[in-house]
N, CA, C and O atoms as a DFTB+ gen file, in Angstrom:
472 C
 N C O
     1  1      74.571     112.061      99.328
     2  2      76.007     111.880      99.130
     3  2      76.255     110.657      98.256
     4  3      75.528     109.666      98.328
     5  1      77.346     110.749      97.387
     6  2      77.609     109.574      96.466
     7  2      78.993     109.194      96.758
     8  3      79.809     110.115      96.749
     9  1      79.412     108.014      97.014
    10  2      80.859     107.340      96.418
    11  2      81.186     106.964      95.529
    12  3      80.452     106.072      95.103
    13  1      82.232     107.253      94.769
    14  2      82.594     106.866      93.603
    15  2      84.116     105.508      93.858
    16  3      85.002     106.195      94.365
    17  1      84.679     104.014      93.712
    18  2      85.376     103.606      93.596
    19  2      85.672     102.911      92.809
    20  3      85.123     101.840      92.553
    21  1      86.885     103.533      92.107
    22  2      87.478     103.047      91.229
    23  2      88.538     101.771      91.403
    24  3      89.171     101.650      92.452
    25  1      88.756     100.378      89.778
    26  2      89.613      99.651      90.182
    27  2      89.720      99.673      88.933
    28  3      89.194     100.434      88.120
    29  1      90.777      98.373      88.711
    30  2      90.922      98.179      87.953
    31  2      92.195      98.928      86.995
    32  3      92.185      98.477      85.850
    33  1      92.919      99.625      87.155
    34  2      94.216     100.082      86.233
    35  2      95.067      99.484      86.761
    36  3      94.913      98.861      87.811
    37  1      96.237      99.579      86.049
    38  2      97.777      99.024      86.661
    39  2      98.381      98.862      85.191
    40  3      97.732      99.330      84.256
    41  1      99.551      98.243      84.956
    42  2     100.276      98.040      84.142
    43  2     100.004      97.114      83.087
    44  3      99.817      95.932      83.378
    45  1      99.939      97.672      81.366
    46  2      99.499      96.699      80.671
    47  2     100.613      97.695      79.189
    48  3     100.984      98.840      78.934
    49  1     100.729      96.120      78.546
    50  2     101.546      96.719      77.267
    51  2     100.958      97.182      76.247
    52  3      99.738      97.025      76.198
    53  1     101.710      97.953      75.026
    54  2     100.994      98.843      74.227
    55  2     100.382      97.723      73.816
    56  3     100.755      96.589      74.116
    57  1      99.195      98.063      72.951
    58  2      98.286      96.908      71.981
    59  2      97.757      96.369      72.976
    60  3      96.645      96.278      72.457
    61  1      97.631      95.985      73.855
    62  2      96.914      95.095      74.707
    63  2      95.145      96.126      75.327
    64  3      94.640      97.136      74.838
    65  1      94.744      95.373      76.387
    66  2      93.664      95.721      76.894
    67  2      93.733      95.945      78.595
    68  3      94.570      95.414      79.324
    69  1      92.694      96.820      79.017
    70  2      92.668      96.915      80.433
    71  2      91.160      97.383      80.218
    72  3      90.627      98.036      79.321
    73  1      90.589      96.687      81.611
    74  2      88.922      97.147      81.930
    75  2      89.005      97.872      83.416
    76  3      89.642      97.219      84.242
    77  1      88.529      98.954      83.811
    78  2      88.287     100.041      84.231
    79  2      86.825      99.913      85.000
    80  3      85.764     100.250      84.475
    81  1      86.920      99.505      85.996
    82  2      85.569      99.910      86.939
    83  2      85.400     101.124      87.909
    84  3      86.277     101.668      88.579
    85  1      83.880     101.464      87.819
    86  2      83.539     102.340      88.740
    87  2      82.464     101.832      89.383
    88  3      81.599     101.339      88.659
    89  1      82.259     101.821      90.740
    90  2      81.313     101.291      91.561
    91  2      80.629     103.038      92.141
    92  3      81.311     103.919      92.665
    93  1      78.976     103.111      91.800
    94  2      78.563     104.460      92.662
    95  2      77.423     103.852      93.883
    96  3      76.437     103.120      93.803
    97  1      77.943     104.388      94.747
    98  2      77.023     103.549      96.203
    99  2      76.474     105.365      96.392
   100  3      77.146     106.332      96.033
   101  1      75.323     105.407      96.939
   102  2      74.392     106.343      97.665
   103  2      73.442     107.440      97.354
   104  3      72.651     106.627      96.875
   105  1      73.137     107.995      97.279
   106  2      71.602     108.813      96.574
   107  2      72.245     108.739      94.983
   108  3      73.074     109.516      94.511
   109  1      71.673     107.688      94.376
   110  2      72.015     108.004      92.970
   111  2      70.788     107.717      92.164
   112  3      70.911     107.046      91.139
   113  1      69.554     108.185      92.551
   114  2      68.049     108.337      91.564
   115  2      68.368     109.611      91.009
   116  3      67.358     109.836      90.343
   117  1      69.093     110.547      90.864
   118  2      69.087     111.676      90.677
   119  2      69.957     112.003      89.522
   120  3      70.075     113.177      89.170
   121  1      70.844     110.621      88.640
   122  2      71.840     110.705      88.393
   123  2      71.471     110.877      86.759
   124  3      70.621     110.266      86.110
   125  1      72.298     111.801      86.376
   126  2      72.457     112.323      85.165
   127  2      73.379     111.546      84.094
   128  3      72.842     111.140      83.063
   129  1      74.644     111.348      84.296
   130  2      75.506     110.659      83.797
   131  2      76.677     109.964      84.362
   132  3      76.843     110.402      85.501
   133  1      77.742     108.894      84.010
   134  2      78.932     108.882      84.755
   135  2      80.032     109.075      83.463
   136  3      79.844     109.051      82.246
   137  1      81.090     109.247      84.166
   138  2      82.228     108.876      83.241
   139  2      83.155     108.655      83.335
   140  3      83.350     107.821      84.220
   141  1      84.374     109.130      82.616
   142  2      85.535     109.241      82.937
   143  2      86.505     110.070      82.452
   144  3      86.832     109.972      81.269
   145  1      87.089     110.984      83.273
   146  2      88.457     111.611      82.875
   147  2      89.991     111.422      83.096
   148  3      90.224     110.943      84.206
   149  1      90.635     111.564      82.657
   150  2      91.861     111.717      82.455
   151  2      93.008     112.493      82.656
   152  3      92.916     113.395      81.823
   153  1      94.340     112.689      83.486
   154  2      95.309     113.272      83.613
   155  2      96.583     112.494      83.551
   156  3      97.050     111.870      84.504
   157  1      97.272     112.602      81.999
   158  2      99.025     112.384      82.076
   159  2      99.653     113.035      82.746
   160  3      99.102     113.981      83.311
   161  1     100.679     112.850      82.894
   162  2     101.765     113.327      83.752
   163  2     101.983     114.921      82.843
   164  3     102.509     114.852      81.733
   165  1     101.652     115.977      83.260
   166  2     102.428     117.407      83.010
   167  2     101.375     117.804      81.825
   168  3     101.684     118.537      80.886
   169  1     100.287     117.308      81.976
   170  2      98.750     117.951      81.007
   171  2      98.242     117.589      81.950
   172  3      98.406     116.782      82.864
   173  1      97.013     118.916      81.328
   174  2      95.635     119.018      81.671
   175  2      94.892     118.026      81.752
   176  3      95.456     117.147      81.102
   177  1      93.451     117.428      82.388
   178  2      93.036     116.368      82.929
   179  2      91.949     116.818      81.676
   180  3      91.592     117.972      81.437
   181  1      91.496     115.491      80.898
   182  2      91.070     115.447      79.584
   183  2      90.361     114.587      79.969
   184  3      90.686     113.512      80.474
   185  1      88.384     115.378      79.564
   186  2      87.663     114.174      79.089
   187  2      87.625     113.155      78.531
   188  3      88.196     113.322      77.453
   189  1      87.120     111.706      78.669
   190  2      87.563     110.625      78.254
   191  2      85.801     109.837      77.587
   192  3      85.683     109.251      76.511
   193  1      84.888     110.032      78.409
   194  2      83.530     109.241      77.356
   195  2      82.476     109.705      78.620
   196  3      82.980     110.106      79.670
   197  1      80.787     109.625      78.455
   198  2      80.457     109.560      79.329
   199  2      79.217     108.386      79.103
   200  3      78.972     108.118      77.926
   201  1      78.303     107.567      80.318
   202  2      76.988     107.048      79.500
   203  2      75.789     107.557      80.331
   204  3      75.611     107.411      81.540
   205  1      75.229     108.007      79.685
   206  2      73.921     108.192      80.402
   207  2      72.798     107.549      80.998
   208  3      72.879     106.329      81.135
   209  1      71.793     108.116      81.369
   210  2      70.691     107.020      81.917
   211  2      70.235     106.541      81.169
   212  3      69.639     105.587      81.669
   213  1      70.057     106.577      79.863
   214  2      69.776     105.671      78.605
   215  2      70.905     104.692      78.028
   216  3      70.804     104.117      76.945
   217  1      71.983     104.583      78.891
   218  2      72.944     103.904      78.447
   219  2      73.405     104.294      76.921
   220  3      73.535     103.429      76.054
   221  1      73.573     105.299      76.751
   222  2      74.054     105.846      75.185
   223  2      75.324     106.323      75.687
   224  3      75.393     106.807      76.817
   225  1      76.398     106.217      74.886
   226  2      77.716     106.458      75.387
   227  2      78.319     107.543      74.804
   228  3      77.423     107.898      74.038
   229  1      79.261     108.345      74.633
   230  2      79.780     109.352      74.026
   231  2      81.413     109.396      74.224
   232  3      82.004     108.961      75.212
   233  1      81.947     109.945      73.202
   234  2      83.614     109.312      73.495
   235  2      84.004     110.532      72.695
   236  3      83.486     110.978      71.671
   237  1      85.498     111.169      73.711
   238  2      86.462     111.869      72.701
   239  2      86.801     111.235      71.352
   240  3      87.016     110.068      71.026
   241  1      86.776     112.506      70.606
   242  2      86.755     111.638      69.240
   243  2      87.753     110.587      68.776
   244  3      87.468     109.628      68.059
   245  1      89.329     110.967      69.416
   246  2      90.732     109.854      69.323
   247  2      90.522     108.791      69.722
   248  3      91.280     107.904      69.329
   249  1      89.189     108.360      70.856
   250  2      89.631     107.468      71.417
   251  2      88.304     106.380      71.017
   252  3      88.256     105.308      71.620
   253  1      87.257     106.709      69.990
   254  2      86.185     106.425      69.197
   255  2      86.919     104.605      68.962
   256  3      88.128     104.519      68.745
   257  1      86.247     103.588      69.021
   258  2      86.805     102.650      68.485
   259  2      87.670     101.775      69.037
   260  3      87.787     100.581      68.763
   261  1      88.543     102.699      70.181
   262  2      89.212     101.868      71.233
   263  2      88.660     101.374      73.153
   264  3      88.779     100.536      74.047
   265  1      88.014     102.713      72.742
   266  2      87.384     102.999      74.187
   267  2      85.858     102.308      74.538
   268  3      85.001     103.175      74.706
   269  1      85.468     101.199      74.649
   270  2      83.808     101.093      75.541
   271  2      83.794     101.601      77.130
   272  3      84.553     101.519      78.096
   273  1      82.245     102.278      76.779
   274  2      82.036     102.190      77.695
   275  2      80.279     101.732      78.117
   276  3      79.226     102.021      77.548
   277  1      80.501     101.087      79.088
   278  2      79.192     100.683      79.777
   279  2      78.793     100.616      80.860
   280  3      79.564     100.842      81.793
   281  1      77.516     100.299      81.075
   282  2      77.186     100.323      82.526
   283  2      76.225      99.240      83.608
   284  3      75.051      99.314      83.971
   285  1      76.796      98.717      83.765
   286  2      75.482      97.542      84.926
   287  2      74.441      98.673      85.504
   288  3      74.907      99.725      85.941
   289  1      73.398      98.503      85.501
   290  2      72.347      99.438      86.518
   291  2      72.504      98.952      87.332
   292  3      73.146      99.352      88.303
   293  1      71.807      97.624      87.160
   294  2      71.941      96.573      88.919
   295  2      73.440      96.887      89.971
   296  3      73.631      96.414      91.091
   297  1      74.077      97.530      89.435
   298  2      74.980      97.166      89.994
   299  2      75.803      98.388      90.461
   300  3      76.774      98.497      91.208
   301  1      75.007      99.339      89.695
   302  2      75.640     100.818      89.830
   303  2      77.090     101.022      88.976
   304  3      77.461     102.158      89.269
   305  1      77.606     100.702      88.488
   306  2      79.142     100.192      88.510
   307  2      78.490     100.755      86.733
   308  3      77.509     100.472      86.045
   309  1      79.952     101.860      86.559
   310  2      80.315     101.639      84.364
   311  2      81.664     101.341      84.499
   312  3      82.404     101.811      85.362
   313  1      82.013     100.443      83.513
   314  2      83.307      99.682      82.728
   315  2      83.838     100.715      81.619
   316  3      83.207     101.217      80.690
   317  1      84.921     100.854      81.916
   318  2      85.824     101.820      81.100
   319  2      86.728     100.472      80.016
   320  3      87.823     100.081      80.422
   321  1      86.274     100.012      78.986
   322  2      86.859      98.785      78.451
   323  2      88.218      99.474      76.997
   324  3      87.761      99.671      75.871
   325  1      89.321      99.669      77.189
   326  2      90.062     100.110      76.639
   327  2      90.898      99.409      76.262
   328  3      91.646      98.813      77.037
   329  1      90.983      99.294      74.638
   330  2      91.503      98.192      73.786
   331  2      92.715      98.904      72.874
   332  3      92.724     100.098      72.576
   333  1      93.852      97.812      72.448
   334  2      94.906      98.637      71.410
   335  2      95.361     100.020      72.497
   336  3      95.278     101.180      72.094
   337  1      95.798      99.701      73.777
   338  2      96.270     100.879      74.266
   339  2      97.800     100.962      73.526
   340  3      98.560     100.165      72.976
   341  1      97.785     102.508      73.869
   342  2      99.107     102.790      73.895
   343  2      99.511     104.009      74.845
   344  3      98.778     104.655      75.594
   345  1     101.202     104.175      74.552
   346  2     101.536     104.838      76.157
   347  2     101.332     106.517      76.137
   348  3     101.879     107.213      76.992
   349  1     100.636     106.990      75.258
   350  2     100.051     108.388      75.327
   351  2      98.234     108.240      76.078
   352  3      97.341     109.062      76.287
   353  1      98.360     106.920      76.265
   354  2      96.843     106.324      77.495
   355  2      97.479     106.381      78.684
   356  3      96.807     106.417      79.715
   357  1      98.423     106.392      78.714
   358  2      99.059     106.283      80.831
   359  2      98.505     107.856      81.186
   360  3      98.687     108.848      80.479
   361  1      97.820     107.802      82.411
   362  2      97.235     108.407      82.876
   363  2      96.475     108.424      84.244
   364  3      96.116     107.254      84.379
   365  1      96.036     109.144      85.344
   366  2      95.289     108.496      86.005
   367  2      94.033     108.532      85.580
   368  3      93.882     109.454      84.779
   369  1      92.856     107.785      85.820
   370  2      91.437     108.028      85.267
   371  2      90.620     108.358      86.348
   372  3      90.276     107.827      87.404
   373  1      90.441     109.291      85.815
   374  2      88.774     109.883      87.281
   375  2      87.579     108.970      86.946
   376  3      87.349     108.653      85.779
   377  1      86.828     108.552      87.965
   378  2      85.676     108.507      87.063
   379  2      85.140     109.747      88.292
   380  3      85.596     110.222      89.332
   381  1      83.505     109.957      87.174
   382  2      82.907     110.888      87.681
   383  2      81.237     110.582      87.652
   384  3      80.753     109.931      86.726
   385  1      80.369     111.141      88.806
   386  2      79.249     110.966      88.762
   387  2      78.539     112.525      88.518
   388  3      79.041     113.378      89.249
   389  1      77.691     112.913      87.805
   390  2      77.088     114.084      87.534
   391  2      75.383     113.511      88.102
   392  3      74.904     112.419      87.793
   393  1      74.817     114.373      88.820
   394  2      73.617     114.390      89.313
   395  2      72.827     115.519      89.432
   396  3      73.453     116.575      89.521
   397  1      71.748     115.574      89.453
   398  2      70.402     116.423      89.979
   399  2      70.493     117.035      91.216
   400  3      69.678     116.662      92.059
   401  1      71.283     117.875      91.520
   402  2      70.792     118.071      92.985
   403  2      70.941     119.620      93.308
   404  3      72.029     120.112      93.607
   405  1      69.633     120.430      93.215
   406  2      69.618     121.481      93.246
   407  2      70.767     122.490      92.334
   408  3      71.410     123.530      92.479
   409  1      70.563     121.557      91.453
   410  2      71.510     122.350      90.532
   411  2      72.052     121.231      89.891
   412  3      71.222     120.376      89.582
   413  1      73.404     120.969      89.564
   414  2      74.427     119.775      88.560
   415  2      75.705     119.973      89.530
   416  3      76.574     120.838      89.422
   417  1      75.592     118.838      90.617
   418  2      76.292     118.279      90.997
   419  2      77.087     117.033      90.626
   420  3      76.455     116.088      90.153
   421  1      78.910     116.886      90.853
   422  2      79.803     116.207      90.312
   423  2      80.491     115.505      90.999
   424  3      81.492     116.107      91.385
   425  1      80.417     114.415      91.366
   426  2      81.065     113.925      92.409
   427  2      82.267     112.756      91.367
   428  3      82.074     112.386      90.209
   429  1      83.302     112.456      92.148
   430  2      84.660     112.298      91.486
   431  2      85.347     110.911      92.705
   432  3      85.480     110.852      93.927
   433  1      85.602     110.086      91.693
   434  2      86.613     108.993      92.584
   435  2      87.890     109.397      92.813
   436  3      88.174     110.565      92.550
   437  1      88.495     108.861      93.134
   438  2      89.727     108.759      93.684
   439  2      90.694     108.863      92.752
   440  3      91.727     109.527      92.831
   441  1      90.341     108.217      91.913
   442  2      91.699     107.967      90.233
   443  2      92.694     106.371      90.404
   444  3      93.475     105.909      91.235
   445  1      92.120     105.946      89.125
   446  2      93.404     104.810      89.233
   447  2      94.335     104.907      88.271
   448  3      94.052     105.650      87.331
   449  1      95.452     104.311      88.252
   450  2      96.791     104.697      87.385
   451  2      96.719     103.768      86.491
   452  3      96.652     102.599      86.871
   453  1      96.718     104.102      85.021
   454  2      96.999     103.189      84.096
   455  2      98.638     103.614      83.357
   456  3      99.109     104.738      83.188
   457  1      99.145     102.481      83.075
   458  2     100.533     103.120      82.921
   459  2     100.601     101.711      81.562
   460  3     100.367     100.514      81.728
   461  1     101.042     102.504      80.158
   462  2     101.228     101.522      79.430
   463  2     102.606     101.607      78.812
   464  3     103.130     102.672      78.486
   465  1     103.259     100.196      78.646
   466  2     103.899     100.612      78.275
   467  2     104.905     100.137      76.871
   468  3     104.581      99.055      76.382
   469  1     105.527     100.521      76.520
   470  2     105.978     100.676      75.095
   471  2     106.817      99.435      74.776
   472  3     107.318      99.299      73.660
């Protein structure tokens, strides 16, 4: 079993910055990738980047340039580092853990609210 907890969103103005944590506590030798997704208010919940066990990162292409992401091993924990927001970024953010386990298992935090605003 894995936990996923998320911190880190809340209220920040357009152009500015917000950093995005995910903490994963429990069988995670198995782990494939983490990341993060996305749902605005009245859309579909939209991939957002993921990094792998090689720490190589991958990002929707819009968000190329604004979006880091990384990851502490020691620590279990990837940083969602999102720069030059603006308010088509308010959203809640999933993060997500993908693993090995008899198949491709997905385990999902809670969501925190980023709300930017104009």
């Amino acid at each position: 079993q894995v936990q996923l907890v998320e911190s880190g969103g809340g209220l920040v103005q357009a152009g500015g910055s917000l950093r995005l944590s995910c903490a994963a506590s429990g069988r995670l030798f198995n782990m494939i990738d983490m990341g993060w997704w996305r749902q605005a208010p009245g859309k579909e919940r939209e991939w957002v980047a993921l990094i792998n066990r090689d720490d190589r990162s991958t990002y929707l292409d819009s968000l190329k340039g604004r979006f880091i992401l990384t990851r502490d091993g020691a620590k279990n924990t990837v940083y969602l580092q999102m720069n030059s927001v603006q308010p088509e970024d308010t959203a809640v953010y999933y993060c997500y853990a993908r693993l090995s386990e008899l198949g491709i298992k997905t385990y999902w935090g809670q969501g925190t609210q980023v709300t930017v605003s104009s």
